[in-house]
Amino acid sequence: MHNMRNRNNHNQHHLTSGHTIRLLIVDDHPMTVKGYIYSLGEIVPQGSVEILEVNSQDAAIQALNESKADFDLVFLDISLPPSKDGRLTSGEDLGKVLRKKQPSIKLMVLTMLNDVFRIKGIINDLKPEGFLLKTEITLEILSTAYYQVLNGNTYYSPEVERLLKEPVDSDIQIDSLDRKILYYISIGEKMKNLPMYIPLSMATIERRKKNLKSVLQLKSGSDRELLEKAREMGFI
């Protein structure tokens, strides 16, 4: 845990007064985490936030299980490696677990993903209180997001707001089961074995895979192209 120092506390809001904020940072890039911690040191009052940083989904689940008090806020990266058991294939799945285990927790998604379809899917799935693209994070944006979210508001960064205004086919639906299918195909698991890991029949899995190829508008329809497109869009 790290206590934060402060050089600029003019943004201090009522929620932090007399209350130590418990922040969980989930990101597998150490330099990114260091950047968040340094930035928070510039914008929050000294001693007002307690930070636990973890670099994997499994470590995040362990932190939740071992925590004696709920976290107030989580900085959640979406492009996380799967959990060891393969049940959580992305930060999106982890976000759902966080919501279930600690319903009062506030989620702030911080991601490199900038595909409008993917972003809208994450928002529909998690309904995060905050959503920032890593490419546009500044001290001002992080500060605004931090205090807005802690004070019960929703904050999406300017580029996220812009992307949300772009049209997207509302008929397109890719859920967590689809992401699991993509994940197991990506690690080389044979299709016939997928019902061992995914609670669906072989016929349903095949139908979903065919639908994924249609939804992602593949040219050749090959599994290789499916995985390339899924990676490009941030699904695996």
Tab-separated table of C-alpha atoms in Angstrom:
chain	number	residue	atom	x	y	z
A	1	MET	CA	0.000	0.000	0.000
A	2	HIS	CA	1.169	3.497	-0.748
A	3	ASN	CA	0.198	6.751	0.896
A	4	MET	CA	0.106	9.664	-1.527
A	5	ARG	CA	1.767	13.042	-1.100
A	6	ASN	CA	0.193	16.220	-2.388
A	7	ARG	CA	1.331	19.329	-4.173
A	8	ASN	CA	-1.993	20.445	-5.552
A	9	ASN	CA	-5.087	19.895	-3.462
A	10	HIS	CA	-7.386	22.610	-4.785
A	11	ASN	CA	-9.557	19.874	-6.303
A	12	GLN	CA	-10.255	18.220	-2.949
A	13	HIS	CA	-13.929	17.310	-2.698
A	14	HIS	CA	-16.201	16.531	0.195
A	15	LEU	CA	-16.027	12.752	-0.134
A	16	THR	CA	-12.314	12.611	0.661
A	17	SER	CA	-12.662	14.770	3.748
A	18	GLY	CA	-11.818	12.604	6.750
A	19	HIS	CA	-12.100	9.438	4.670
A	20	THR	CA	-9.158	7.494	3.273
A	21	ILE	CA	-9.996	6.342	-0.229
A	22	ARG	CA	-9.124	2.700	-0.906
A	23	LEU	CA	-7.975	2.410	-4.510
A	24	LEU	CA	-7.208	-0.820	-6.365
A	25	ILE	CA	-5.117	-0.492	-9.535
A	26	VAL	CA	-5.270	-3.490	-11.892
A	27	ASP	CA	-2.800	-3.192	-14.765
A	28	ASP	CA	-0.052	-5.494	-16.051
A	29	HIS	CA	2.231	-2.654	-17.199
A	30	PRO	CA	4.476	-1.513	-14.296
A	31	MET	CA	5.389	1.823	-15.888
A	32	THR	CA	1.710	2.655	-16.401
A	33	VAL	CA	1.007	1.938	-12.742
A	34	LYS	CA	3.950	4.104	-11.688
A	35	GLY	CA	2.514	6.884	-13.837
A	36	TYR	CA	-0.856	6.670	-12.112
A	37	ILE	CA	0.716	6.707	-8.667
A	38	TYR	CA	2.937	9.665	-9.497
A	39	SER	CA	-0.005	11.575	-10.962
A	40	LEU	CA	-2.191	10.882	-7.952
A	41	GLY	CA	0.632	12.193	-5.785
A	42	GLU	CA	0.246	15.499	-7.611
A	43	ILE	CA	-3.525	15.820	-7.323
A	44	VAL	CA	-4.729	14.340	-4.024
A	45	PRO	CA	-4.154	15.434	-0.415
A	46	GLN	CA	-1.396	13.634	1.435
A	47	GLY	CA	-2.638	10.524	3.212
A	48	SER	CA	-6.075	10.686	1.589
A	49	VAL	CA	-5.691	7.576	-0.570
A	50	GLU	CA	-4.448	4.066	0.111
A	51	ILE	CA	-3.374	2.214	-3.039
A	52	LEU	CA	-3.046	-1.489	-3.727
A	53	GLU	CA	-1.557	-2.316	-7.113
A	54	VAL	CA	-1.901	-5.754	-8.730
A	55	ASN	CA	-0.762	-6.904	-12.161
A	56	SER	CA	-3.108	-9.798	-12.926
A	57	GLN	CA	-6.707	-10.886	-12.688
A	58	ASP	CA	-5.828	-13.636	-10.215
A	59	ALA	CA	-4.039	-11.150	-7.952
A	60	ALA	CA	-7.057	-8.838	-8.128
A	61	ILE	CA	-9.413	-11.630	-7.036
A	62	GLN	CA	-7.019	-12.521	-4.207
A	63	ALA	CA	-6.950	-8.879	-3.119
A	64	LEU	CA	-10.750	-8.782	-3.024
A	65	ASN	CA	-10.938	-11.996	-1.012
A	66	GLU	CA	-8.296	-10.896	1.490
A	67	SER	CA	-9.421	-7.288	1.838
A	68	LYS	CA	-10.850	-6.451	5.264
A	69	ALA	CA	-12.709	-3.449	3.853
A	70	ASP	CA	-14.256	-2.727	0.462
A	71	PHE	CA	-12.383	-0.704	-2.121
A	72	ASP	CA	-13.885	2.661	-3.037
A	73	LEU	CA	-12.477	2.770	-6.541
A	74	VAL	CA	-10.669	0.578	-9.041
A	75	PHE	CA	-8.510	1.642	-11.984
A	76	LEU	CA	-9.201	-1.227	-14.386
A	77	ASP	CA	-7.235	-2.079	-17.511
A	78	ILE	CA	-9.271	-4.098	-20.032
A	79	SER	CA	-6.432	-5.756	-21.956
A	80	LEU	CA	-5.323	-8.049	-19.141
A	81	PRO	CA	-4.015	-11.603	-19.679
A	82	PRO	CA	-6.608	-14.276	-18.833
A	83	SER	CA	-6.840	-15.699	-15.323
A	84	LYS	CA	-4.955	-18.957	-14.763
A	85	ASP	CA	-8.153	-21.014	-14.916
A	86	GLY	CA	-9.265	-19.262	-18.122
A	87	ARG	CA	-12.591	-18.179	-16.633
A	88	LEU	CA	-11.709	-14.498	-16.844
A	89	THR	CA	-10.519	-13.689	-20.347
A	90	SER	CA	-10.234	-9.901	-20.031
A	91	GLY	CA	-10.563	-6.994	-17.640
A	92	GLU	CA	-14.210	-6.859	-18.689
A	93	ASP	CA	-14.836	-10.224	-17.013
A	94	LEU	CA	-12.912	-9.063	-13.954
A	95	GLY	CA	-15.039	-5.923	-13.794
A	96	LYS	CA	-18.158	-8.079	-13.489
A	97	VAL	CA	-16.601	-10.001	-10.613
A	98	LEU	CA	-15.660	-6.742	-8.892
A	99	ARG	CA	-19.255	-5.526	-9.237
A	100	LYS	CA	-20.611	-8.757	-7.794
A	101	LYS	CA	-18.192	-9.032	-4.882
A	102	GLN	CA	-18.264	-5.355	-3.925
A	103	PRO	CA	-21.439	-3.739	-5.347
A	104	SER	CA	-20.547	-0.284	-4.038
A	105	ILE	CA	-17.176	-0.166	-5.804
A	106	LYS	CA	-16.724	2.462	-8.510
A	107	LEU	CA	-15.104	1.316	-11.736
A	108	MET	CA	-12.806	3.502	-13.784
A	109	VAL	CA	-11.782	1.826	-17.030
A	110	LEU	CA	-8.416	2.943	-18.415
A	111	THR	CA	-7.565	1.376	-21.749
A	112	MET	CA	-5.643	1.670	-25.008
A	113	LEU	CA	-8.658	0.317	-26.907
A	114	ASN	CA	-10.191	2.904	-29.193
A	115	ASP	CA	-12.608	0.843	-31.279
A	116	VAL	CA	-16.084	2.375	-30.970
A	117	PHE	CA	-17.828	-0.998	-31.069
A	118	ARG	CA	-15.587	-2.378	-28.326
A	119	ILE	CA	-15.954	0.718	-26.143
A	120	LYS	CA	-19.740	0.674	-26.401
A	121	GLY	CA	-19.730	-3.015	-25.531
A	122	ILE	CA	-17.643	-2.421	-22.388
A	123	ILE	CA	-19.930	0.414	-21.301
A	124	ASN	CA	-23.029	-1.721	-21.856
A	125	ASP	CA	-21.441	-4.618	-19.977
A	126	LEU	CA	-19.898	-2.824	-16.999
A	127	LYS	CA	-21.563	0.594	-16.885
A	128	PRO	CA	-18.324	2.062	-15.486
A	129	GLU	CA	-18.450	5.314	-13.571
A	130	GLY	CA	-15.293	6.418	-15.373
A	131	PHE	CA	-13.809	5.637	-18.789
A	132	LEU	CA	-10.470	7.044	-19.976
A	133	LEU	CA	-8.339	6.293	-23.012
A	134	LYS	CA	-4.722	5.959	-21.885
A	135	THR	CA	-3.547	7.958	-24.894
A	136	GLU	CA	-5.265	11.111	-23.663
A	137	ILE	CA	-4.720	10.939	-19.908
A	138	THR	CA	-3.319	14.172	-18.490
A	139	LEU	CA	-3.090	15.342	-14.894
A	140	GLU	CA	-6.165	17.469	-15.471
A	141	ILE	CA	-8.228	14.637	-16.981
A	142	LEU	CA	-7.165	12.146	-14.306
A	143	SER	CA	-7.888	14.649	-11.549
A	144	THR	CA	-11.320	15.498	-12.947
A	145	ALA	CA	-12.180	11.830	-13.436
A	146	TYR	CA	-10.981	10.835	-9.941
A	147	TYR	CA	-13.023	13.445	-8.097
A	148	GLN	CA	-16.083	13.276	-10.344
A	149	VAL	CA	-16.344	9.510	-9.929
A	150	LEU	CA	-15.737	9.540	-6.170
A	151	ASN	CA	-18.448	12.141	-5.765
A	152	GLY	CA	-21.046	9.999	-7.471
A	153	ASN	CA	-20.817	11.339	-11.014
A	154	THR	CA	-19.898	9.681	-14.293
A	155	TYR	CA	-16.848	10.875	-16.227
A	156	TYR	CA	-15.852	9.777	-19.732
A	157	SER	CA	-12.815	11.409	-21.301
A	158	PRO	CA	-13.278	13.661	-24.368
A	159	GLU	CA	-12.255	11.037	-26.924
A	160	VAL	CA	-14.558	8.429	-25.358
A	161	GLU	CA	-17.425	10.913	-25.528
A	162	ARG	CA	-16.609	11.564	-29.182
A	163	LEU	CA	-16.472	7.859	-30.032
A	164	LEU	CA	-19.798	7.233	-28.316
A	165	LYS	CA	-21.456	9.609	-30.777
A	166	GLU	CA	-20.341	7.487	-33.715
A	167	PRO	CA	-23.002	5.165	-35.161
A	168	VAL	CA	-22.599	1.446	-34.560
A	169	ASP	CA	-24.729	-1.498	-35.634
A	170	SER	CA	-27.040	-2.120	-32.688
A	171	ASP	CA	-27.634	-5.698	-33.863
A	172	ILE	CA	-24.016	-6.610	-33.144
A	173	GLN	CA	-23.690	-8.432	-29.839
A	174	ILE	CA	-20.521	-10.071	-28.524
A	175	ASP	CA	-20.806	-11.308	-24.964
A	176	SER	CA	-18.493	-12.973	-22.446
A	177	LEU	CA	-19.226	-16.456	-23.849
A	178	ASP	CA	-18.198	-15.282	-27.311
A	179	ARG	CA	-14.978	-13.875	-25.816
A	180	LYS	CA	-14.311	-17.224	-24.128
A	181	ILE	CA	-14.748	-19.023	-27.461
A	182	LEU	CA	-12.270	-16.621	-29.051
A	183	TYR	CA	-9.850	-17.090	-26.160
A	184	TYR	CA	-9.811	-20.885	-26.310
A	185	ILE	CA	-9.438	-20.863	-30.098
A	186	SER	CA	-6.561	-18.387	-29.712
A	187	ILE	CA	-4.622	-20.686	-27.373
A	188	GLY	CA	-4.998	-23.586	-29.798
A	189	GLU	CA	-7.688	-25.540	-27.979
A	190	LYS	CA	-9.575	-27.918	-30.279
A	191	MET	CA	-13.198	-27.052	-30.983
A	192	LYS	CA	-14.382	-30.477	-29.796
A	193	ASN	CA	-12.950	-29.718	-26.322
A	194	LEU	CA	-14.598	-26.319	-25.873
A	195	PRO	CA	-17.762	-27.674	-24.151
A	196	MET	CA	-15.430	-28.795	-21.330
A	197	TYR	CA	-14.626	-25.152	-20.603
A	198	ILE	CA	-17.716	-23.288	-21.804
A	199	PRO	CA	-21.248	-24.185	-20.577
A	200	LEU	CA	-22.638	-24.553	-24.103
A	201	SER	CA	-23.316	-27.446	-26.458
A	202	MET	CA	-20.980	-28.098	-29.375
A	203	ALA	CA	-23.716	-27.012	-31.806
A	204	THR	CA	-24.221	-23.713	-29.963
A	205	ILE	CA	-20.486	-23.036	-29.874
A	206	GLU	CA	-20.234	-23.688	-33.620
A	207	ARG	CA	-23.201	-21.392	-34.247
A	208	ARG	CA	-21.677	-18.626	-32.136
A	209	LYS	CA	-18.351	-18.971	-33.927
A	210	LYS	CA	-20.107	-18.696	-37.298
A	211	ASN	CA	-21.990	-15.639	-36.035
A	212	LEU	CA	-18.739	-14.028	-34.859
A	213	LYS	CA	-17.303	-14.360	-38.354
A	214	SER	CA	-20.416	-12.719	-39.761
A	215	VAL	CA	-20.526	-9.930	-37.151
A	216	LEU	CA	-16.863	-9.069	-37.652
A	217	GLN	CA	-17.387	-9.017	-41.430
A	218	LEU	CA	-14.525	-11.328	-42.297
A	219	LYS	CA	-13.438	-11.689	-45.905
A	220	SER	CA	-12.224	-15.285	-45.908
A	221	GLY	CA	-14.022	-16.590	-42.833
A	222	SER	CA	-10.947	-18.477	-41.649
A	223	ASP	CA	-10.160	-18.972	-37.976
A	224	ARG	CA	-6.878	-17.148	-38.498
A	225	GLU	CA	-8.678	-14.071	-39.833
A	226	LEU	CA	-11.210	-14.337	-37.014
A	227	LEU	CA	-8.437	-14.223	-34.407
A	228	GLU	CA	-6.614	-11.382	-36.164
A	229	LYS	CA	-9.779	-9.281	-36.261
A	230	ALA	CA	-10.641	-10.145	-32.650
A	231	ARG	CA	-7.161	-9.060	-31.510
A	232	GLU	CA	-7.373	-5.882	-33.568
A	233	MET	CA	-10.663	-4.985	-31.865
A	234	GLY	CA	-9.426	-5.910	-28.396
A	235	PHE	CA	-11.599	-8.956	-27.753
A	236	ILE	CA	-8.582	-11.174	-27.003
